[in-house]
Amino acid sequence: MSVAPPTGGVLVDRYGRVARDLRVSLTDKCNLRCTYCMPAEGLPWLGGPQLLTDDEVIRLIRVAVRQLGVTEVRFTGGEPLIRPGLVGIVAAVAALDPRPRLSVTTNGIGLERMAPALRAAGLDRVNVSLDTLHRERFARLTRRDRLPDVLAGLAGAATAGLTPVKVNSVLMRGVNDDEAPALLRFALDHGYELRFIEQMPLDAQHGWDRASMVTAAEILTALRTAYALSPDPTERGAAPAETWLVDGGPARVGVIGTVTRPFCGDCDRTRLTADGQIRNCLFATEESDLRGALRAGADDAELARRWRAATWGKRAGHGIDDPTFLQPARPMSAIGG
Ligand code: SAM
Ligand code: SF4
């Protein structure tokens, strides 16, 4: 392996990993305040001029797809459905050649209304975050009484053909850690694919605590009280979720054990924040500014060169268990989860 970033081609790092999956944060704002993500009062949001415009977002995605080999684009945030230009951005990216696969990670609020337009614009699928099926718990956990909107959003996504509809759940000890089997029952009944995500040290309040985190092993034990789980024979590839067949299949359930079962060696992700910074890892403490270059008149080749250089410096792993681990300065909602 050479010591300098490649001058052309795909996004490769010095360990040989190739980033084909781009996560684009479209806003750092949100209409919920999940306790593991944001403080009740919200955060100092990015100001208007700091945000990439729709055209700037589309241009950077075009560079990623046409020059850097990106094949998957996921829109996230903050809450991506509150970005006014979302449908237009999806349509522009779906028109690229080669066409990347397109998805959104959302809290589901407003999805019932927007799903048909997003599907028509070219969106392929959605991940909807849902941590509890109890309305009061939901209101406490997200600090907003919006569970019915999320359930309607899930149903609307399925009706619009945004399949598979995936559900992301984070379990917290003493809050919703008794709900693993019930969440799986709900997903099976509706034909959604459920994945549990271990809580990560990415909250703005720095309240994460290793000892109280519900681990992947605990989640599996809880699920096995109600279901038989067997190894999923399908190839995992770069997918972060380890999956299991439920009661012999074909239904599956996934667990993303970022902390206790890290998958950094197979990571194929690169991230673009709403203010135009490249992050080569969710846990990176450094970013590379593409917005400044873009607004200073850089051409596509120069933007691609900077993106390659940013990728080259990706660390081997997130190092959460290392005593020197530093939580990134930006919280998950500003990075794009
Ligand atoms: N607002 C959208 C949503 O909630 O799906 C998209 C952004 S959100 C940051 C993306 C995902 O990150 C959600 O599934 C959420 O549950 C998850 N998330 C947020 N903070 C987290 C944390 N500290 N640990 C693990 N997952 C987290
Ligand atoms: Fe908003 Fe998503 Fe964070 Fe919840 S997890 S506060 S929905 S950005």
XYZ file of C-alpha atoms and ligand atoms in Angstrom:
372
model
C 0.000 0.000 0.000
C 1.395 3.418 -0.954
C 1.778 6.208 1.604
C -0.084 8.906 -0.334
C -3.767 9.040 -1.276
C -4.511 7.883 -4.825
C -4.825 10.646 -7.402
C -7.818 9.035 -9.118
C -10.520 6.422 -8.708
C -12.625 5.362 -5.771
C -12.562 6.429 -2.110
C -10.005 4.102 -0.576
C -8.266 4.386 2.775
C -4.796 3.212 3.791
C -6.254 -0.066 5.112
C -7.768 -0.873 1.717
C -11.396 -0.212 2.629
C -13.455 1.361 -0.157
C -16.255 3.801 0.735
C -19.262 3.250 -1.514
C -22.012 4.236 0.913
C -22.530 7.988 1.371
C -24.596 9.396 4.257
C -25.752 12.942 3.617
C -27.055 15.038 6.503
C -29.566 17.534 5.151
C -30.167 19.444 8.381
C -29.080 19.348 12.007
C -32.568 20.392 13.163
C -35.212 18.009 14.413
C -38.843 17.954 15.496
C -38.134 15.397 18.254
C -35.729 15.563 21.190
C -34.763 11.937 21.831
C -33.018 11.837 25.189
C -30.068 9.803 23.833
C -29.537 12.328 21.059
C -30.432 15.920 21.999
C -31.084 18.078 25.049
C -34.674 19.264 25.648
C -33.894 22.806 24.550
C -32.369 21.677 21.240
C -28.923 22.782 20.064
C -27.387 25.884 18.484
C -28.524 25.078 14.946
C -26.417 25.807 11.889
C -27.234 29.204 10.366
C -28.621 29.636 6.841
C -25.379 30.500 4.999
C -23.539 27.679 6.765
C -25.864 25.106 5.222
C -25.185 23.759 1.764
C -27.863 24.860 -0.690
C -29.838 22.186 -2.533
C -27.702 22.743 -5.637
C -24.490 22.410 -3.610
C -25.704 19.155 -2.032
C -26.590 17.770 -5.457
C -23.248 18.803 -6.915
C -21.252 17.099 -4.172
C -23.313 13.913 -4.482
C -22.738 14.005 -8.234
C -18.980 14.158 -7.642
C -19.248 11.225 -5.209
C -21.275 9.103 -7.629
C -19.640 9.960 -10.936
C -16.009 10.347 -9.877
C -15.633 8.460 -6.612
C -17.632 5.265 -7.095
C -20.361 5.882 -4.515
C -23.300 3.531 -5.163
C -25.542 4.135 -2.110
C -26.811 7.506 -0.921
C -28.739 7.820 2.333
C -30.282 11.104 3.479
C -30.334 11.703 7.192
C -29.935 14.454 9.784
C -31.270 15.824 12.176
C -34.608 15.069 10.619
C -34.273 14.960 6.815
C -38.024 15.229 6.143
C -37.999 18.811 7.458
C -35.542 19.903 4.774
C -37.778 21.842 2.344
C -35.882 20.737 -0.784
C -35.769 17.001 0.017
C -38.007 15.765 -2.819
C -36.117 17.834 -5.401
C -32.746 16.613 -4.105
C -33.917 12.994 -4.298
C -35.172 13.510 -7.858
C -31.883 15.098 -8.972
C -29.779 12.320 -7.434
C -32.048 9.611 -8.867
C -31.413 11.111 -12.315
C -27.630 10.592 -12.047
C -25.949 8.065 -14.272
C -24.982 5.631 -12.806
C -28.011 5.850 -10.561
C -27.182 5.223 -6.888
C -29.605 3.399 -4.589
C -31.437 5.979 -2.498
C -32.734 5.805 1.051
C -33.731 8.024 3.976
C -33.345 7.563 7.728
C -36.192 9.408 9.417
C -38.166 9.588 12.627
C -41.248 9.055 10.462
C -43.093 12.260 11.306
C -44.636 13.565 8.080
C -43.676 10.416 6.182
C -47.294 9.402 5.648
C -47.837 12.599 3.658
C -44.470 12.662 1.894
C -43.944 8.998 1.022
C -45.752 9.044 -2.359
C -43.800 12.099 -3.565
C -40.515 10.650 -2.345
C -41.234 7.352 -4.082
C -42.175 9.164 -7.287
C -38.934 11.173 -7.060
C -36.939 7.937 -6.986
C -36.439 7.071 -3.321
C -35.971 3.306 -2.966
C -36.432 2.632 0.745
C -36.616 4.071 4.260
C -35.415 3.380 7.778
C -37.776 4.671 10.447
C -36.610 5.066 14.027
C -38.985 3.715 16.646
C -37.870 2.800 20.150
C -41.153 2.063 21.916
C -44.743 1.127 21.166
C -46.114 2.806 24.301
C -47.417 6.281 23.697
C -46.457 7.707 27.088
C -42.997 6.206 26.929
C -42.560 7.572 23.446
C -43.527 11.027 24.686
C -41.009 10.787 27.524
C -38.245 9.353 25.378
C -38.599 11.797 22.494
C -40.105 14.639 24.560
C -42.933 14.895 22.016
C -46.278 13.044 21.922
C -45.964 11.885 18.299
C -46.163 8.073 18.320
C -49.337 7.984 16.146
C -47.579 10.072 13.463
C -44.630 7.667 13.383
C -46.882 4.605 13.071
C -48.816 6.323 10.278
C -45.500 7.202 8.608
C -44.412 3.565 8.642
C -47.695 2.422 7.124
C -47.546 5.203 4.525
C -44.034 4.187 3.496
C -45.095 0.578 2.952
C -48.183 1.637 0.974
C -46.066 3.892 -1.227
C -43.748 0.964 -2.040
C -40.675 2.195 -0.165
C -39.623 -1.353 0.586
C -38.161 -2.866 2.558
C -39.339 -0.622 5.388
C -36.743 -0.961 8.124
C -37.250 -0.007 11.752
C -34.300 1.145 13.890
C -34.599 0.765 17.660
C -32.274 1.871 20.436
C -32.872 0.215 23.818
C -32.081 1.988 27.067
C -31.823 0.316 30.431
C -34.838 0.932 32.620
C -36.565 2.876 29.854
C -37.553 0.487 27.055
C -35.271 -2.536 27.452
C -38.306 -4.722 28.192
C -39.662 -4.131 24.679
C -37.332 -6.130 22.430
C -39.773 -9.048 21.796
C -42.770 -6.690 21.424
C -40.937 -4.523 18.885
C -40.068 -7.661 16.927
C -43.695 -8.879 17.062
C -44.809 -5.466 15.752
C -42.265 -5.570 12.907
C -43.164 -9.147 11.939
C -46.891 -8.358 11.962
C -46.398 -5.414 9.612
C -43.695 -6.834 7.360
C -41.041 -4.361 8.527
C -37.387 -5.343 9.058
C -36.284 -4.569 12.604
C -32.724 -3.719 13.626
C -31.591 -2.847 17.104
C -28.742 -0.358 17.466
C -26.498 -0.247 20.523
C -26.535 3.183 22.102
C -23.381 5.084 21.187
C -21.407 7.915 22.824
C -22.697 10.536 20.398
C -25.267 12.464 22.432
C -24.847 16.213 22.780
C -25.161 15.969 26.569
C -22.307 13.436 26.878
C -24.559 11.247 29.008
C -23.545 7.908 27.480
C -22.229 5.366 29.913
C -20.684 2.047 28.865
C -21.910 0.219 31.938
C -25.568 1.098 31.468
C -25.649 0.511 27.705
C -27.882 -2.394 26.628
C -25.498 -4.688 24.731
C -26.085 -6.704 21.580
C -25.754 -9.887 23.673
C -28.489 -8.715 26.044
C -30.764 -7.810 23.134
C -30.332 -11.285 21.645
C -31.024 -12.933 24.996
C -34.221 -10.908 25.355
C -35.372 -11.818 21.840
C -34.667 -15.502 22.466
C -37.175 -15.525 25.327
C -39.884 -15.311 22.652
C -38.306 -16.379 19.340
C -35.890 -18.941 17.954
C -33.020 -17.102 16.257
C -30.706 -18.903 13.840
C -27.743 -17.526 11.873
C -28.757 -15.820 8.626
C -26.996 -17.602 5.730
C -27.033 -14.492 3.506
C -23.705 -12.725 3.024
C -23.274 -9.809 5.487
C -20.805 -7.860 3.327
C -20.277 -4.329 4.648
C -23.680 -4.218 6.392
C -23.326 -3.080 10.011
C -26.201 -5.290 11.187
C -25.623 -8.933 12.085
C -28.844 -10.656 11.136
C -30.707 -13.711 12.377
C -33.588 -15.689 10.916
C -36.640 -15.530 13.181
C -38.321 -18.900 13.857
C -36.586 -20.411 10.834
C -37.214 -17.431 8.499
C -37.787 -15.916 6.072
C -38.322 -13.001 8.510
C -35.089 -11.590 9.933
C -33.961 -9.376 12.764
C -30.713 -7.417 12.932
C -28.489 -6.105 15.700
C -25.948 -3.347 15.124
C -23.388 -3.822 17.870
C -21.253 -0.811 17.119
C -19.720 -0.784 20.583
C -19.454 -4.447 21.591
C -19.181 -6.022 18.116
C -17.433 -3.373 16.006
C -17.456 -3.815 12.244
C -14.899 -1.084 11.421
C -12.770 -3.502 9.369
C -15.584 -3.795 6.807
C -16.795 -0.175 6.949
C -17.720 1.245 3.538
C -19.115 4.621 4.639
C -18.316 8.235 4.026
C -20.307 11.167 5.374
C -21.221 14.665 4.243
C -22.576 17.034 6.892
C -25.255 19.650 6.235
C -22.547 22.339 6.289
C -20.400 20.596 3.699
C -17.798 18.790 5.815
C -16.551 15.315 4.930
C -16.288 12.900 7.833
C -14.615 9.573 7.206
C -16.144 8.034 10.361
C -19.071 8.664 12.705
C -16.492 8.940 15.488
C -13.899 10.996 13.603
C -12.580 14.011 15.479
C -11.496 15.728 12.272
C -13.447 16.897 9.237
C -12.499 18.127 5.768
C -14.173 21.242 4.455
C -15.667 20.877 0.982
C -18.041 23.829 1.284
C -15.192 26.353 1.442
C -13.501 24.815 -1.586
C -16.764 24.610 -3.501
C -17.649 28.261 -2.803
C -14.105 29.343 -3.676
C -14.663 27.941 -7.171
C -13.054 24.482 -6.983
C -13.879 22.282 -9.975
C -15.230 18.737 -9.614
C -11.745 17.213 -9.976
C -10.468 19.294 -7.055
C -13.489 18.387 -4.888
C -12.897 14.709 -5.682
C -9.209 15.078 -4.819
C -10.077 16.538 -1.406
C -12.622 13.789 -0.737
C -10.029 11.101 -1.572
C -7.513 12.739 0.753
C -10.104 12.887 3.565
C -10.880 9.194 3.110
C -7.227 8.175 3.069
C -6.808 9.365 6.677
C -9.617 7.179 8.078
C -8.591 5.444 11.296
C -8.631 1.651 11.564
C -11.367 1.656 14.217
C -13.546 3.883 16.392
C -11.576 3.107 19.564
C -14.540 3.513 21.942
C -12.939 1.013 24.311
C -9.574 2.778 24.186
C -8.801 4.873 27.293
C -7.795 7.734 24.985
C -11.198 7.730 23.190
C -12.561 11.218 22.639
C -16.224 11.731 21.783
C -16.501 13.799 18.584
C -17.203 17.496 19.133
C -20.364 17.269 17.048
C -23.322 15.197 18.257
C -24.989 12.501 16.111
C -27.760 14.892 15.029
C -25.202 17.231 13.445
C -23.033 14.499 11.937
C -25.892 12.583 10.352
C -26.666 9.237 11.953
N -33.937 11.899 12.807
C -33.725 10.719 12.058
C -34.037 9.484 12.869
O -34.186 9.585 14.084
O -34.087 8.412 12.265
C -32.356 10.609 11.437
C -31.183 11.007 12.283
S -30.928 10.014 13.738
C -29.474 10.796 14.407
C -30.381 8.491 12.995
C -30.395 7.282 13.884
O -29.469 7.468 14.911
C -31.721 7.005 14.569
O -32.098 5.666 14.307
C -31.434 7.195 16.029
O -32.183 6.330 16.839
C -29.975 6.895 16.090
N -29.281 7.510 17.219
C -29.303 8.789 17.642
N -28.503 8.963 18.705
C -27.965 7.742 18.961
C -27.051 7.241 19.939
N -26.525 8.021 20.876
N -26.716 5.937 19.876
C -27.247 5.109 18.939
N -28.101 5.523 17.996
C -28.458 6.817 18.006
Fe -34.219 13.791 16.132
Fe -33.393 11.483 15.135
Fe -32.017 12.706 17.136
Fe -34.402 11.668 17.671
S -32.572 10.529 16.979
S -33.689 13.740 18.263
S -35.490 11.983 15.780
S -32.251 13.442 15.061
